[in-house]
PDB file of C-alpha atoms in Angstrom:
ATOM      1  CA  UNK A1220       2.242  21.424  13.603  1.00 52.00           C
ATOM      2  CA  UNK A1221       1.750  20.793  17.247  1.00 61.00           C
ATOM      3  CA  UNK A1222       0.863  17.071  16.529  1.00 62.00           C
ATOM      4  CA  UNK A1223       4.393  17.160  14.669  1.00 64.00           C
ATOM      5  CA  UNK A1224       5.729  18.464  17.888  1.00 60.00           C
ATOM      6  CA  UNK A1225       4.106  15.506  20.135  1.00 63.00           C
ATOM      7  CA  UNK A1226       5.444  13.254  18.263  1.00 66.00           C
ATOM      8  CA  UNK A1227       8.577  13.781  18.382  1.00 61.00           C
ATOM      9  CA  UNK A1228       8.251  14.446  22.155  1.00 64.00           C
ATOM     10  CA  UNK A1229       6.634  11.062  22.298  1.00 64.00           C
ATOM     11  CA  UNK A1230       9.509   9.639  20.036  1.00 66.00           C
ATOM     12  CA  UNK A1231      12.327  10.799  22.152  1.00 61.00           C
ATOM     13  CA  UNK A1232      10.582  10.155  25.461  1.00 62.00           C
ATOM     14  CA  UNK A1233       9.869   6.411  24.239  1.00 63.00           C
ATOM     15  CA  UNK A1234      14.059   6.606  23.670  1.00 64.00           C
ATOM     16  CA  UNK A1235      14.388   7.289  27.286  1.00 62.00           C
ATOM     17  CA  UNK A1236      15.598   4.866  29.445  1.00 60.00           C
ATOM     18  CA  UNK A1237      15.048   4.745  33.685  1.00 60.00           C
ATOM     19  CA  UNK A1238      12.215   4.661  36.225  1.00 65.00           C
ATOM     20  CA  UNK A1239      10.794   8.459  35.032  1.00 82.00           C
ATOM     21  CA  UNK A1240       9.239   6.699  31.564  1.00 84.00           C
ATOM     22  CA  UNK A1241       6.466   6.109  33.097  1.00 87.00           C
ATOM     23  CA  UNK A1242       5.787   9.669  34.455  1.00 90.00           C
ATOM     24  CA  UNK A1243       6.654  10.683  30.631  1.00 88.00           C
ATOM     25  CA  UNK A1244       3.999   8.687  29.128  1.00 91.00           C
ATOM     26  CA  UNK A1245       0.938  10.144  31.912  1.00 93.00           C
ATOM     27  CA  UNK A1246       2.504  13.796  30.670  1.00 93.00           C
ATOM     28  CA  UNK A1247       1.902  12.589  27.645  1.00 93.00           C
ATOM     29  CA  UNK A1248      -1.226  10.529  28.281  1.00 96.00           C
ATOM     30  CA  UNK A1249      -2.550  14.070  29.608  1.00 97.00           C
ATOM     31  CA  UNK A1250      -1.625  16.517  26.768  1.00 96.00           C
ATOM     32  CA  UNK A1251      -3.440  13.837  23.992  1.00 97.00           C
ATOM     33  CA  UNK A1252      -6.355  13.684  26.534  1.00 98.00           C
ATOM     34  CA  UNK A1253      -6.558  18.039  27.164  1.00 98.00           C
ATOM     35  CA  UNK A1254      -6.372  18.109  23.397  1.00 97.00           C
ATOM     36  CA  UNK A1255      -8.840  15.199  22.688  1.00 98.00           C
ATOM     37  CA  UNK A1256     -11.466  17.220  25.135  1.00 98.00           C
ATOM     38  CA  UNK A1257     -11.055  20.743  23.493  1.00 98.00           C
ATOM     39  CA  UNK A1258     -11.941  19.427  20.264  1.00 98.00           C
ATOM     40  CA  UNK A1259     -15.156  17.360  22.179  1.00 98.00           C
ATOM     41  CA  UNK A1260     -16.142  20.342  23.810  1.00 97.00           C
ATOM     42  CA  UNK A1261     -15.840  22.468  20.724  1.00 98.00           C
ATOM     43  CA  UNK A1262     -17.355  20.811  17.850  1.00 98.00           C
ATOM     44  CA  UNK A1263     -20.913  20.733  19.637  1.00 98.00           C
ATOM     45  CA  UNK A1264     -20.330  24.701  19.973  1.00 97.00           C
ATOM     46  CA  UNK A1265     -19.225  24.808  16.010  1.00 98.00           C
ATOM     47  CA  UNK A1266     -22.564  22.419  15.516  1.00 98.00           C
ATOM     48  CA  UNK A1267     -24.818  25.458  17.090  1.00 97.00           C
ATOM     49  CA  UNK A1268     -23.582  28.367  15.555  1.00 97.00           C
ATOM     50  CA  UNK A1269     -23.621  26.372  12.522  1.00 97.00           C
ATOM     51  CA  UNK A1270     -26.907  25.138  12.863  1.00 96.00           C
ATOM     52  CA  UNK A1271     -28.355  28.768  12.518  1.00 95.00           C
ATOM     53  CA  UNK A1272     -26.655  29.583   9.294  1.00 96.00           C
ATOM     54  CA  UNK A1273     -28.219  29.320   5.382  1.00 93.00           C
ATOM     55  CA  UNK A1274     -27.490  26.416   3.518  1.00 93.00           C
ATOM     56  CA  UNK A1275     -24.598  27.380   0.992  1.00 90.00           C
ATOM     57  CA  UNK A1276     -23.791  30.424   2.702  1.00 95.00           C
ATOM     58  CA  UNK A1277     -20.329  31.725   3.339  1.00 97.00           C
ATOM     59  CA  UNK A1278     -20.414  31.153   6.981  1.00 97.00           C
ATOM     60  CA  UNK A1279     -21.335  27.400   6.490  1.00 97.00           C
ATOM     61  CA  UNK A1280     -18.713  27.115   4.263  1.00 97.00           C
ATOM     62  CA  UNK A1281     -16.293  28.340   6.886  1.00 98.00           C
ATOM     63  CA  UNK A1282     -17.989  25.882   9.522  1.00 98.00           C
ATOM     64  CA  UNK A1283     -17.716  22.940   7.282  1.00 98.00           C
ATOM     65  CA  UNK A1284     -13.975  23.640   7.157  1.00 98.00           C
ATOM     66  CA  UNK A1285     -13.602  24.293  10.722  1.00 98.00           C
ATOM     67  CA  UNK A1286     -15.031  21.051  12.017  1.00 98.00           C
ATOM     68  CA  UNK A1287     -13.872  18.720   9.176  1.00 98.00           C
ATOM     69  CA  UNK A1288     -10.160  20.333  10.564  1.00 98.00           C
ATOM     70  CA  UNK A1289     -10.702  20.357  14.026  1.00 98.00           C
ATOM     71  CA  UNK A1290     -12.031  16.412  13.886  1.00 98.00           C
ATOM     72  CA  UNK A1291      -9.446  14.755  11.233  1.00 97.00           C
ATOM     73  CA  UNK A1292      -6.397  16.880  12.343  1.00 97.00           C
ATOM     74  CA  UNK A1293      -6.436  17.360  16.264  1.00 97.00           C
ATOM     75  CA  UNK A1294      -9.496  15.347  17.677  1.00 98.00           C
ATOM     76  CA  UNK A1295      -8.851  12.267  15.579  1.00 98.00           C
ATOM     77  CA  UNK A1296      -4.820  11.942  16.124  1.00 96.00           C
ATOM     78  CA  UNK A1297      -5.845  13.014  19.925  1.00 97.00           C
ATOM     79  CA  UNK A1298      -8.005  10.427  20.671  1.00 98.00           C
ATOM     80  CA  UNK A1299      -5.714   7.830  19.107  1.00 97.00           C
ATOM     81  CA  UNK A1300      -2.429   8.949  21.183  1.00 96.00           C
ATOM     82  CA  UNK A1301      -4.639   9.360  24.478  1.00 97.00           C
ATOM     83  CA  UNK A1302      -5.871   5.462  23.749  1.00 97.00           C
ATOM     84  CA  UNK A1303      -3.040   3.965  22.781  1.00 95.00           C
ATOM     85  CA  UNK A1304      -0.663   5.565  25.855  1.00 95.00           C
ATOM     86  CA  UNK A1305      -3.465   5.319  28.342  1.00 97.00           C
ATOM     87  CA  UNK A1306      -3.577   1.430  27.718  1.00 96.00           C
ATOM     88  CA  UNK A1307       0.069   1.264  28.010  1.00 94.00           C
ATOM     89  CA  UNK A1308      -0.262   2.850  31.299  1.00 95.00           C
ATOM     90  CA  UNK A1309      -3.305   0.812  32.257  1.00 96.00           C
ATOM     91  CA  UNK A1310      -1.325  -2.197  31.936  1.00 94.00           C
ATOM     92  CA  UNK A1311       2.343  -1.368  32.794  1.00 90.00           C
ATOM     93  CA  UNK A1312       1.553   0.462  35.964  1.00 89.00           C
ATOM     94  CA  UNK A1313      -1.701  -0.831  36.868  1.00 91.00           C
ATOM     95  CA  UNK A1314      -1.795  -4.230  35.107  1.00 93.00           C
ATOM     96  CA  UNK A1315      -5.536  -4.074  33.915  1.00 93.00           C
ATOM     97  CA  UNK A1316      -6.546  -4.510  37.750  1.00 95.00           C
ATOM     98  CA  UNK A1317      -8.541  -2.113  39.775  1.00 95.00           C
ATOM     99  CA  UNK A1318     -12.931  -1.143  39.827  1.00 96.00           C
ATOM    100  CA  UNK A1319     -12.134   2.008  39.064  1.00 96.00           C
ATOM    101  CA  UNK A1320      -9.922   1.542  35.988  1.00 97.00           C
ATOM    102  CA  UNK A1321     -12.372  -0.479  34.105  1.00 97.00           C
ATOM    103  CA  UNK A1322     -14.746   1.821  34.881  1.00 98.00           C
ATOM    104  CA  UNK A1323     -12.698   4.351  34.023  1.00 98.00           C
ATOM    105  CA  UNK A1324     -11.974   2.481  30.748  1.00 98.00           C
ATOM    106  CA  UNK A1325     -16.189   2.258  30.239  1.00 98.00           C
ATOM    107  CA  UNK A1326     -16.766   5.655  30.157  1.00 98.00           C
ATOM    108  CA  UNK A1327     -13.573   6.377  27.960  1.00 98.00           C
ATOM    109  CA  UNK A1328     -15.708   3.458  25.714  1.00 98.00           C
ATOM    110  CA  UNK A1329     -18.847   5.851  25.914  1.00 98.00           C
ATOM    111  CA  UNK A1330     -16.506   9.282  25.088  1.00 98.00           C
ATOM    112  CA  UNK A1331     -15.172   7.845  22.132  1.00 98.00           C
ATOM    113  CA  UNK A1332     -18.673   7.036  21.173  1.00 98.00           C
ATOM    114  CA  UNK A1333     -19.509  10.466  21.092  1.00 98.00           C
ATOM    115  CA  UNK A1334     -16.700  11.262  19.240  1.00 98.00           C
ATOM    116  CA  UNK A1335     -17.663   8.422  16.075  1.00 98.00           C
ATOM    117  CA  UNK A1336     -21.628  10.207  16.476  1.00 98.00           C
ATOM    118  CA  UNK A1337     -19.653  13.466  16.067  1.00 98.00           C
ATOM    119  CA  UNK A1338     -17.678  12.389  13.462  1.00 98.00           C
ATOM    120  CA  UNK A1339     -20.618  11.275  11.709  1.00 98.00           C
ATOM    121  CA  UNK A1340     -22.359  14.701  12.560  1.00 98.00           C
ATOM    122  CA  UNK A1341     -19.379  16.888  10.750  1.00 98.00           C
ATOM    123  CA  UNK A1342     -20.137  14.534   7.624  1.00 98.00           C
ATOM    124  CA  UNK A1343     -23.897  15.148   7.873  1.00 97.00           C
ATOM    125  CA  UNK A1344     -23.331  18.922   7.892  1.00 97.00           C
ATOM    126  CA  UNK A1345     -20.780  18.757   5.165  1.00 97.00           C
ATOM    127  CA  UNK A1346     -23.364  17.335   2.969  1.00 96.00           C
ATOM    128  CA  UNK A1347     -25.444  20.295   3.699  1.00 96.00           C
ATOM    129  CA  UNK A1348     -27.777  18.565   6.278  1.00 95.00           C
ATOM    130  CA  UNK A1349     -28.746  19.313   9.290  1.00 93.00           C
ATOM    131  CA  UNK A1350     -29.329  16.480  11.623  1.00 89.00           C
ATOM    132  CA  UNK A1351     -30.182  18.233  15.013  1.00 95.00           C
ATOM    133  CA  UNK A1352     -31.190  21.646  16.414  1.00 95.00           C
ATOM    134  CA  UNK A1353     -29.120  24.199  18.092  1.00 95.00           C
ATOM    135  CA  UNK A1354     -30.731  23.797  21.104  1.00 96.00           C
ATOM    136  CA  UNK A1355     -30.251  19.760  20.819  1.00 97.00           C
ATOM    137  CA  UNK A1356     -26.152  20.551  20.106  1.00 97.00           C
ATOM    138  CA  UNK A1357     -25.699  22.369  23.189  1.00 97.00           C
ATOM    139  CA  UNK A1358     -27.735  19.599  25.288  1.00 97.00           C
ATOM    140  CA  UNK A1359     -25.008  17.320  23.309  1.00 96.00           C
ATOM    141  CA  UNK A1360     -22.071  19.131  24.360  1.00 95.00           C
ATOM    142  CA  UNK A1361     -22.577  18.398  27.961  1.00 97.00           C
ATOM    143  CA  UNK A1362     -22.373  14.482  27.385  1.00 97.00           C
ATOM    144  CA  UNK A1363     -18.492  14.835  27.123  1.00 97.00           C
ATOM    145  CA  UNK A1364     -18.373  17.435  30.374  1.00 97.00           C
ATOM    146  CA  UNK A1365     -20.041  14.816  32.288  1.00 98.00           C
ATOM    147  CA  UNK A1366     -18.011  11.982  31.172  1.00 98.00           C
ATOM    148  CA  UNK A1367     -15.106  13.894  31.698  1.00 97.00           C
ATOM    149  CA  UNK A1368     -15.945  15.056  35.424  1.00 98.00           C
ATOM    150  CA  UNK A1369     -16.421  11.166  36.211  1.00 98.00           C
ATOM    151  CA  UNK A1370     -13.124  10.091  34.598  1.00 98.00           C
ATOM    152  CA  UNK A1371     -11.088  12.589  36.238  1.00 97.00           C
ATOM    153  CA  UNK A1372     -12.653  11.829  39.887  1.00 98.00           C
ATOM    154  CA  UNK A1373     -12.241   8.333  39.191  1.00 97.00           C
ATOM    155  CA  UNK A1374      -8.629   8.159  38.080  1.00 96.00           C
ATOM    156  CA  UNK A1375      -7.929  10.747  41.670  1.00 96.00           C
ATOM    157  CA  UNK A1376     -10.045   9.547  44.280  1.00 97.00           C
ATOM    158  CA  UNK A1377      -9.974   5.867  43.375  1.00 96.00           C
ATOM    159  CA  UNK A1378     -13.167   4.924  44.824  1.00 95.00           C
ATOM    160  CA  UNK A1379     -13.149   1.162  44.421  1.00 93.00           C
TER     161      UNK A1379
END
């Protein structure tokens, strides 16, 4: 429903015409990006608690649906709309150039690597396994913090 929503947001903004498209898109840009992050800071959490449940139980069951959900229906659609309107802006306003844009762009590279290994994760525990410990899953979910606490100080400060 909300994805619904942003797109036709994103529809009518991309109807807009004068100097404020720009500043529509980054709006934009941001919501897919907030929404992309919730899902990469919540599926690690999901991964823990389900981690600690029995094989076939009712609460894996649950899980299984919760992350399979959360990763094909808000992370997945997320990540595309944040990529696809973030290189837009990297090129219309920025035109590729600038240090800290393609760094910027290399640690976006390394985020949505962690979001294919947790892709493949939700498909390991749907097929009942377990591929890592709780205690790995939370060390895991700090990978995206991290990256995300770089990108945002890049993209502000604008070191180099």
């Amino acid at each position: 429903m909300a994805l619904a929503a942003f797109v036709v947001i994103a529809g009518l903004v991309f109807w807009r015409q004068g100097d404020d498209l720009d500043l529509w898109i980054k709006a934009l840009h941001v919501i897919a990006v907030m929404s992309w992050m919730a899902g990469l800071l919540y599926l690690p959490r999901l991964f823990v608690y389900h981690s600690a449940t029995g094989l076939n139980s009712d609460s894996s069951e649950l899980f299984k649906v919760m992350e399979t959900r959360l990763y094909r229906f808000i992370m997945n659609p997320a990540m595309m709309i944040a990529w696809i309107l973030g290189l837009y802006l990297a090129w219309s306003v920025y035109g590729f150039h600038g240090g800290w844009l393609h760094a910027k762009l290399l640690l976006v590279v390394l985020l949505s690597a962690a979001h294919v290994y947790l892709g493949r994760s939700v498909r390991s525990f749907s097929a009942d396994q377990r591929p890592l410990t709780g205690k790995a899953w939370r060390m895991i979910n700090e990978i995206p913090t991290i990256l995300m606490i770089l990108i945002v100080i890049l993209v502000i400060v604008k070191p180099f």
